[in-house]
């Protein structure tokens, strides 16, 4: 039995009295989160940073679906990594971490409107993003009413075209920040095509213009732009801080060669065979009968489906690992169940552990593989594993 198996055993055996603090579930579909892998990835990312560069660990969307709180704690406990704080997408995400006792700075990358959300943010010492002059004015008023000294980060749109002030509007926004008594702790931008040096250079020129303007006003905030790809590709654009997300979860960013970085997937998504049958040739499987057996086959049903984030587009395309061998998904993935062909794997039984995503006996299914099957990106695969799948931290 592996360590994880030992922890899961009571739940899998259907014992409702599984020890407190452990995930309690009966349906054997779960995601294991390796904090060791996460910490290794933090170290591996920190390795390429200069001595004064800080790390804003991006934990938005519940840590890309991994569970933000456990990851925040494990990053906070880690020595030798220049942690500044965490990047989240909403005030709600920030409040959840604060209420759970996380003390590091929490930069809210989104939540720009309604402006009264700033009040809740300030009361819990979250660091808001200012992305317009109007927001700076509103935040100044709220800070004055609360009589608080408030640190903000200014978001500049240098080519992403999503949120942020244009470099031309930087002057008037900086003025509003100063007049509102806000402390400009950071200025940042986001890269639209971090895998392209040329596109990134164009954005960085715009960012430099804003940096010069800020300096002329006598301010020296922390500048930050680099996401995971830029961390590994462009040391010259690390500025005072970087904001990696994907790499910390163990996915190699697009454009980064495998030889440059050793990352380990943090999440392993597992299930077990709950039904097994021998099917003669010509048997149809699942909705629409899109698959028919061509030979006498062993078909295994897995208790996972698109309601878990196991995408319908994996139908007749995806693969899972059984005893370390890749087995194809046959027929359509349904809401709660999926059928795989295990004919080529000897001695399979009901209860056999199946890896949907991750490693088993030296073989791997990566988030990148799943993204390819679904014509999407690994981010969407990881964030898409639904709340119905219990996360078990190891
Ligand atoms: C503003 C911002 N910064 C940093 C990141 C982290 O990017 P990545 O996961 O590519 O490292 C994201 C993710 O989308 C983001 O929106």
Coordinates of C-alpha atoms and ligand atoms in Angstrom, one line a residue:
X1 CA 0.0 0.0 0.0
X2 CA 1.3 3.5 -0.8
X3 CA 1.0 6.3 1.7
X4 CA -1.9 7.7 -0.2
X5 CA -3.7 4.3 -0.3
X6 CA -3.3 4.0 3.4
X7 CA -5.0 7.3 4.0
X8 CA -7.7 6.6 1.5
X9 CA -8.4 3.1 2.6
X10 CA -11.2 3.8 5.1
X11 CA -13.1 5.9 2.7
X12 CA -12.7 3.4 -0.1
X13 CA -13.9 0.6 2.1
X14 CA -17.0 2.7 2.6
X15 CA -16.3 3.4 6.3
X16 CA -18.2 6.6 7.1
X17 CA -16.0 7.1 10.2
X18 CA -12.9 8.0 8.3
X19 CA -10.6 9.9 10.6
X20 CA -11.3 13.6 11.0
X21 CA -9.3 15.9 8.7
X22 CA -9.0 13.4 6.0
X23 CA -11.2 13.6 2.9
X24 CA -14.3 11.5 3.5
X25 CA -15.7 10.0 0.4
X26 CA -17.0 6.7 -1.0
X27 CA -16.9 7.1 -4.7
X28 CA -13.3 6.2 -5.5
X29 CA -12.5 9.2 -7.7
X30 CA -10.1 11.7 -6.1
X31 CA -7.1 14.0 -6.8
X32 CA -3.9 13.7 -4.9
X33 CA -1.9 16.9 -4.3
X34 CA 1.8 16.4 -3.7
X35 CA 3.0 19.3 -1.6
X36 CA 6.5 18.0 -2.0
X37 CA 6.2 18.3 -5.8
X38 CA 4.8 21.8 -5.3
X39 CA 7.7 22.8 -3.1
X40 CA 10.2 21.3 -5.5
X41 CA 8.7 23.3 -8.3
X42 CA 8.9 26.5 -6.2
X43 CA 12.6 25.8 -5.6
X44 CA 13.2 25.0 -9.3
X45 CA 11.5 28.3 -10.2
X46 CA 13.4 30.3 -7.6
X47 CA 16.7 28.8 -8.9
X48 CA 16.5 31.0 -12.0
X49 CA 15.8 34.2 -10.2
X50 CA 18.4 36.9 -9.4
X51 CA 19.2 37.5 -5.7
X52 CA 16.7 40.4 -5.2
X53 CA 13.8 39.1 -7.2
X54 CA 10.7 38.1 -5.2
X55 CA 8.0 35.6 -6.1
X56 CA 4.3 36.3 -6.2
X57 CA 2.9 32.7 -6.2
X58 CA -0.2 32.7 -8.3
X59 CA -2.9 30.7 -6.5
X60 CA -6.0 32.0 -8.2
X61 CA -8.9 29.8 -9.1
X62 CA -8.3 27.8 -5.9
X63 CA -4.6 27.2 -6.9
X64 CA -5.5 26.2 -10.5
X65 CA -7.8 23.6 -9.1
X66 CA -5.3 22.1 -6.6
X67 CA -6.6 23.7 -3.4
X68 CA -5.1 27.2 -2.6
X69 CA -4.9 26.9 1.2
X70 CA -2.7 23.8 1.4
X71 CA -0.4 25.2 -1.2
X72 CA -0.3 28.7 0.4
X73 CA 0.7 27.0 3.7
X74 CA 3.4 24.9 2.1
X75 CA 4.9 27.8 0.2
X76 CA 4.9 29.9 3.4
X77 CA 6.7 27.2 5.3
X78 CA 9.4 26.8 2.6
X79 CA 12.8 28.3 3.2
X80 CA 15.1 29.4 0.5
X81 CA 12.4 30.7 -1.8
X82 CA 12.0 34.5 -2.0
X83 CA 8.2 34.5 -1.4
X84 CA 6.6 37.9 -1.5
X85 CA 3.0 36.7 -1.3
X86 CA 0.2 35.2 -3.3
X87 CA -1.8 36.3 -6.4
X88 CA -5.5 35.7 -6.4
X89 CA -8.3 36.5 -8.7
X90 CA -11.0 37.8 -6.4
X91 CA -11.7 39.4 -3.0
X92 CA -13.5 36.2 -2.1
X93 CA -10.4 34.1 -2.7
X94 CA -8.4 36.5 -0.6
X95 CA -10.9 36.4 2.3
X96 CA -10.8 32.7 2.3
X97 CA -7.1 32.6 2.7
X98 CA -7.1 35.3 5.3
X99 CA -9.8 33.7 7.3
X100 CA -7.7 30.5 7.2
X101 CA -4.8 32.3 8.8
X102 CA -2.6 33.1 5.8
X103 CA -0.6 36.2 6.7
X104 CA 1.5 37.0 3.6
X105 CA 0.4 39.8 1.2
X106 CA -2.5 38.8 -1.0
X107 CA -2.6 40.6 -4.3
X108 CA -6.0 40.6 -5.9
X109 CA -5.3 40.5 -9.6
X110 CA -9.0 40.9 -10.6
X111 CA -12.0 42.2 -8.6
X112 CA -11.9 45.7 -10.1
X113 CA -15.6 46.4 -9.8
X114 CA -17.9 47.1 -8.0
X115 CA -15.7 49.5 -6.2
X116 CA -17.3 48.8 -2.8
X117 CA -15.6 45.4 -2.9
X118 CA -12.5 47.4 -2.1
X119 CA -13.8 48.0 1.4
X120 CA -14.0 44.3 2.2
X121 CA -10.5 43.9 0.6
X122 CA -9.0 46.6 2.8
X123 CA -10.6 45.4 6.0
X124 CA -8.9 42.1 5.5
X125 CA -5.7 43.6 4.5
X126 CA -5.9 42.4 0.9
X127 CA -3.9 44.3 -1.7
X128 CA -6.1 45.6 -4.5
X129 CA -5.2 46.2 -8.1
X130 CA -6.0 49.6 -9.4
X131 CA -6.7 49.5 -13.2
X132 CA -8.3 52.9 -13.8
X133 CA -8.2 56.5 -12.5
X134 CA -11.8 56.1 -11.3
X135 CA -10.8 53.1 -9.3
X136 CA -7.9 55.0 -7.7
X137 CA -10.3 57.8 -6.7
X138 CA -12.8 55.4 -5.3
X139 CA -10.2 53.5 -3.4
X140 CA -8.8 56.8 -2.0
X141 CA -12.2 57.7 -0.6
X142 CA -12.7 54.3 1.0
X143 CA -9.2 54.3 2.5
X144 CA -9.8 57.8 3.9
X145 CA -13.1 56.7 5.4
X146 CA -11.5 53.7 7.0
X147 CA -8.5 55.8 8.1
X148 CA -6.2 53.1 6.7
X149 CA -2.8 53.4 4.9
X150 CA -3.5 51.3 1.8
X151 CA -1.0 49.7 -0.5
X152 CA -2.0 49.2 -4.1
X153 CA -0.6 47.7 -7.3
X154 CA -1.2 49.6 -10.5
X155 CA -2.1 47.4 -13.5
X156 CA -0.9 48.7 -16.9
X157 CA -2.1 47.3 -20.2
X158 CA 1.0 47.0 -22.4
X159 CA -0.6 44.8 -25.1
X160 CA -2.7 42.1 -23.4
X161 CA -5.8 44.2 -24.1
X162 CA -7.8 43.0 -21.2
X163 CA -7.6 45.3 -18.1
X164 CA -5.2 48.0 -17.1
X165 CA -4.6 51.7 -17.7
X166 CA -2.9 52.5 -21.0
X167 CA 0.7 53.9 -20.6
X168 CA -0.7 57.2 -21.8
X169 CA -3.1 57.3 -18.8
X170 CA -0.3 56.4 -16.3
X171 CA 0.4 60.0 -15.3
X172 CA -3.1 61.0 -14.3
X173 CA -3.7 57.7 -12.6
X174 CA -0.5 58.0 -10.6
X175 CA -1.7 61.5 -9.6
X176 CA -5.0 60.1 -8.4
X177 CA -3.2 57.4 -6.4
X178 CA -1.0 60.0 -4.7
X179 CA -3.9 62.4 -4.1
X180 CA -5.9 59.6 -2.5
X181 CA -3.1 59.0 -0.1
X182 CA -2.6 55.4 -1.4
X183 CA 0.8 53.9 -1.3
X184 CA 2.0 52.6 -4.7
X185 CA 3.6 49.3 -3.7
X186 CA 3.6 47.7 -7.2
X187 CA 3.2 48.3 -10.9
X188 CA 2.5 45.4 -13.1
X189 CA 1.5 44.2 -16.5
X190 CA 0.6 40.9 -18.1
X191 CA 2.1 39.3 -21.1
X192 CA -0.1 38.2 -24.0
X193 CA 2.4 36.0 -25.8
X194 CA 5.1 35.1 -23.4
X195 CA 6.4 32.5 -25.8
X196 CA 7.3 35.2 -28.3
X197 CA 10.4 37.3 -27.5
X198 CA 9.5 39.9 -30.1
X199 CA 6.0 40.4 -28.8
X200 CA 7.2 40.4 -25.2
X201 CA 9.9 43.0 -26.1
X202 CA 7.2 45.3 -27.5
X203 CA 5.2 45.0 -24.3
X204 CA 8.3 45.5 -22.1
X205 CA 9.2 48.8 -24.0
X206 CA 5.8 50.1 -23.0
X207 CA 6.3 48.9 -19.5
X208 CA 9.7 50.7 -19.4
X209 CA 8.0 53.9 -20.4
X210 CA 5.7 53.7 -17.4
X211 CA 8.6 52.7 -15.1
X212 CA 10.4 55.9 -16.2
X213 CA 7.3 58.0 -15.5
X214 CA 7.0 56.4 -12.0
X215 CA 10.6 57.1 -11.2
X216 CA 10.3 60.7 -12.3
X217 CA 7.6 61.1 -9.7
X218 CA 10.1 59.9 -7.1
X219 CA 8.4 56.6 -6.6
X220 CA 10.1 53.2 -6.5
X221 CA 7.4 50.5 -6.5
X222 CA 8.0 46.8 -7.2
X223 CA 7.6 46.2 -10.9
X224 CA 6.4 42.8 -12.1
X225 CA 5.4 41.2 -15.4
X226 CA 6.8 37.7 -15.8
X227 CA 4.5 34.7 -15.7
X228 CA 5.9 31.2 -15.7
X229 CA 7.1 31.2 -19.3
X230 CA 8.8 34.5 -18.9
X231 CA 10.5 33.4 -15.7
X232 CA 12.3 30.7 -17.6
X233 CA 12.7 32.5 -21.0
X234 CA 13.6 36.1 -20.1
X235 CA 15.7 36.7 -17.0
X236 CA 16.2 40.3 -18.3
X237 CA 12.5 40.9 -17.6
X238 CA 12.2 39.6 -14.1
X239 CA 12.1 43.1 -12.7
X240 CA 11.7 43.1 -8.9
X241 CA 9.2 40.3 -8.8
X242 CA 7.8 37.5 -10.9
X243 CA 4.3 35.9 -10.9
X244 CA 4.5 32.3 -11.9
X245 CA 1.5 30.0 -11.8
X246 CA 1.5 27.1 -14.2
X247 CA 5.1 26.0 -13.7
X248 CA 4.5 25.7 -9.9
X249 CA 1.8 23.1 -10.6
X250 CA 4.4 21.1 -12.6
X251 CA 3.4 22.0 -16.2
X252 CA 6.2 23.1 -18.5
X253 CA 5.2 26.5 -20.0
X254 CA 4.9 26.7 -23.8
X255 CA 8.2 27.7 -25.4
X256 CA 10.4 26.4 -22.6
X257 CA 12.6 23.5 -23.6
X258 CA 12.5 20.4 -21.3
X259 CA 16.3 20.6 -20.8
X260 CA 15.9 24.0 -19.1
X261 CA 13.6 23.1 -16.3
X262 CA 12.7 20.0 -14.2
X263 CA 9.1 20.3 -13.0
X264 CA 6.9 17.7 -11.4
X265 CA 3.2 17.5 -11.8
X266 CA 1.6 18.3 -8.4
X267 CA -1.8 16.7 -9.1
X268 CA -2.5 13.1 -9.8
X269 CA -6.1 12.3 -10.6
X270 CA -7.1 8.8 -9.7
X271 CA -10.1 6.5 -9.8
X272 CA -10.9 2.8 -9.5
X273 CA -12.6 0.3 -11.7
X274 CA -16.1 -0.2 -10.3
X275 CA -17.5 -2.5 -13.0
X276 CA -15.8 -5.0 -15.3
X277 CA -17.3 -7.0 -18.1
X278 CA -16.3 -9.3 -20.9
X279 CA -17.8 -8.2 -24.2
X280 CA -18.1 -10.2 -27.4
X281 CA -17.2 -8.5 -30.7
X282 CA -19.8 -6.0 -32.0
X283 CA -21.0 -4.7 -28.6
X284 CA -21.8 -1.0 -28.6
X285 CA -20.6 1.2 -25.7
X286 CA -22.3 4.4 -24.3
X287 CA -24.5 7.1 -25.7
X288 CA -24.8 7.2 -29.4
X289 CA -23.1 3.8 -29.8
X290 CA -20.0 5.6 -31.2
X291 CA -17.8 2.6 -30.3
X292 CA -18.3 -1.1 -31.0
X293 CA -15.9 -3.8 -29.9
X294 CA -13.9 -5.4 -32.7
X295 CA -12.7 -8.4 -30.6
X296 CA -13.6 -10.1 -27.4
X297 CA -12.9 -7.3 -25.0
X298 CA -12.6 -6.5 -21.3
X299 CA -14.4 -3.3 -20.7
X300 CA -14.0 -1.4 -17.4
X301 CA -16.3 1.3 -16.1
X302 CA -14.8 4.2 -14.2
X303 CA -16.9 6.4 -11.8
X304 CA -15.8 9.7 -13.5
X305 CA -17.4 11.8 -16.1
X306 CA -17.7 15.3 -17.5
X307 CA -19.4 16.5 -14.2
X308 CA -15.9 15.9 -12.7
X309 CA -14.1 17.7 -15.5
X310 CA -13.3 14.5 -17.3
X311 CA -14.2 16.1 -20.6
X312 CA -16.7 14.7 -23.1
X313 CA -14.2 15.5 -25.8
X314 CA -12.0 12.7 -24.4
X315 CA -14.6 10.3 -25.9
X316 CA -12.9 7.7 -28.1
X317 CA -9.7 9.8 -27.8
X318 CA -8.5 9.8 -24.2
X319 CA -6.3 7.3 -22.4
X320 CA -6.0 6.2 -18.8
X321 CA -3.3 4.2 -17.0
X322 CA -4.0 0.8 -15.7
X323 CA -1.1 -1.1 -14.2
X324 CA 1.1 1.5 -16.0
X325 CA -0.4 0.7 -19.4
X326 CA -2.3 3.2 -21.5
X327 CA -5.9 2.0 -22.1
X328 CA -8.2 3.9 -24.4
X329 CA -11.5 5.5 -23.5
X330 CA -14.1 3.8 -25.5
X331 CA -17.5 5.4 -26.4
X332 CA -18.7 8.6 -25.1
X333 CA -17.7 10.0 -21.7
X334 CA -20.9 10.5 -19.8
X335 CA -21.8 12.8 -16.9
X336 CA -20.6 10.4 -14.2
X337 CA -19.1 7.3 -15.9
X338 CA -16.6 6.5 -18.5
X339 CA -15.7 3.1 -20.1
X340 CA -12.1 2.1 -20.9
X341 CA -10.8 -1.0 -22.8
X342 CA -8.5 -3.0 -20.5
X343 CA -8.2 -6.1 -22.7
X344 CA -4.5 -5.8 -23.1
X345 CA -3.8 -5.5 -19.4
X346 CA -3.5 -8.9 -17.6
X347 CA -5.2 -9.6 -14.2
X348 CA -7.4 -6.6 -14.0
X349 CA -10.1 -6.7 -11.3
X350 CA -12.8 -4.5 -9.9
X351 CA -11.2 -2.1 -7.5
X352 CA -8.0 -1.7 -9.6
X353 CA -6.5 1.8 -9.3
X354 CA -6.6 3.8 -12.5
X355 CA -4.7 7.0 -13.1
X356 CA -6.5 9.5 -15.2
X357 CA -3.8 12.2 -15.0
X358 CA -0.4 11.7 -13.6
X359 CA 2.1 8.9 -13.3
X360 CA 1.7 5.1 -12.8
X361 CA 4.4 2.5 -13.0
X362 CA 6.7 4.7 -15.1
X363 CA 4.1 5.8 -17.6
X364 CA 2.4 9.3 -17.6
X365 CA -0.7 11.1 -18.8
X366 CA 0.1 14.8 -18.6
X367 CA -2.2 17.8 -18.5
X368 CA -0.7 18.6 -21.9
X369 CA -2.0 15.3 -23.3
X370 CA -5.5 15.9 -22.0
X371 CA -5.4 19.5 -23.4
X372 CA -4.5 18.0 -26.8
X373 CA -7.4 15.6 -26.7
X374 CA -9.8 18.4 -25.8
X375 CA -8.2 21.0 -28.1
X376 CA -7.5 23.3 -25.2
X377 CA -4.7 24.3 -22.8
X378 CA -3.4 22.6 -19.6
X379 CA -4.7 25.5 -17.5
X380 CA -8.3 24.7 -18.5
X381 CA -7.8 21.0 -17.7
X382 CA -6.5 21.6 -14.2
X383 CA -9.0 24.3 -13.3
X384 CA -11.8 22.2 -14.8
X385 CA -11.5 19.3 -12.4
X386 CA -14.7 20.0 -10.5
X387 CA -15.3 20.5 -6.8
X388 CA -17.0 17.1 -6.8
X389 CA -13.5 15.4 -6.9
X390 CA -12.1 15.4 -3.4
X391 CA -8.5 16.7 -3.1
X392 CA -6.2 14.7 -0.8
X393 CA -3.0 16.5 0.1
X394 CA 0.0 14.3 0.6
Ligands
LIG1 C1 -2.2 38.5 -14.0 C2 -1.6 37.2 -14.0 N1 -0.3 37.0 -13.6 C3 0.3 35.8 -13.6 C4 -0.4 34.7 -14.1 C5 0.4 33.3 -14.0 O1 0.5 32.9 -15.4 P1 1.2 31.4 -15.6 O2 0.2 30.4 -15.0 O3 1.2 31.3 -17.1 O4 2.5 31.4 -15.0 C6 -1.7 34.8 -14.5 C7 -2.4 33.6 -15.0 O5 -3.2 33.6 -15.9 C8 -2.3 36.1 -14.5 O6 -3.5 36.3 -14.9

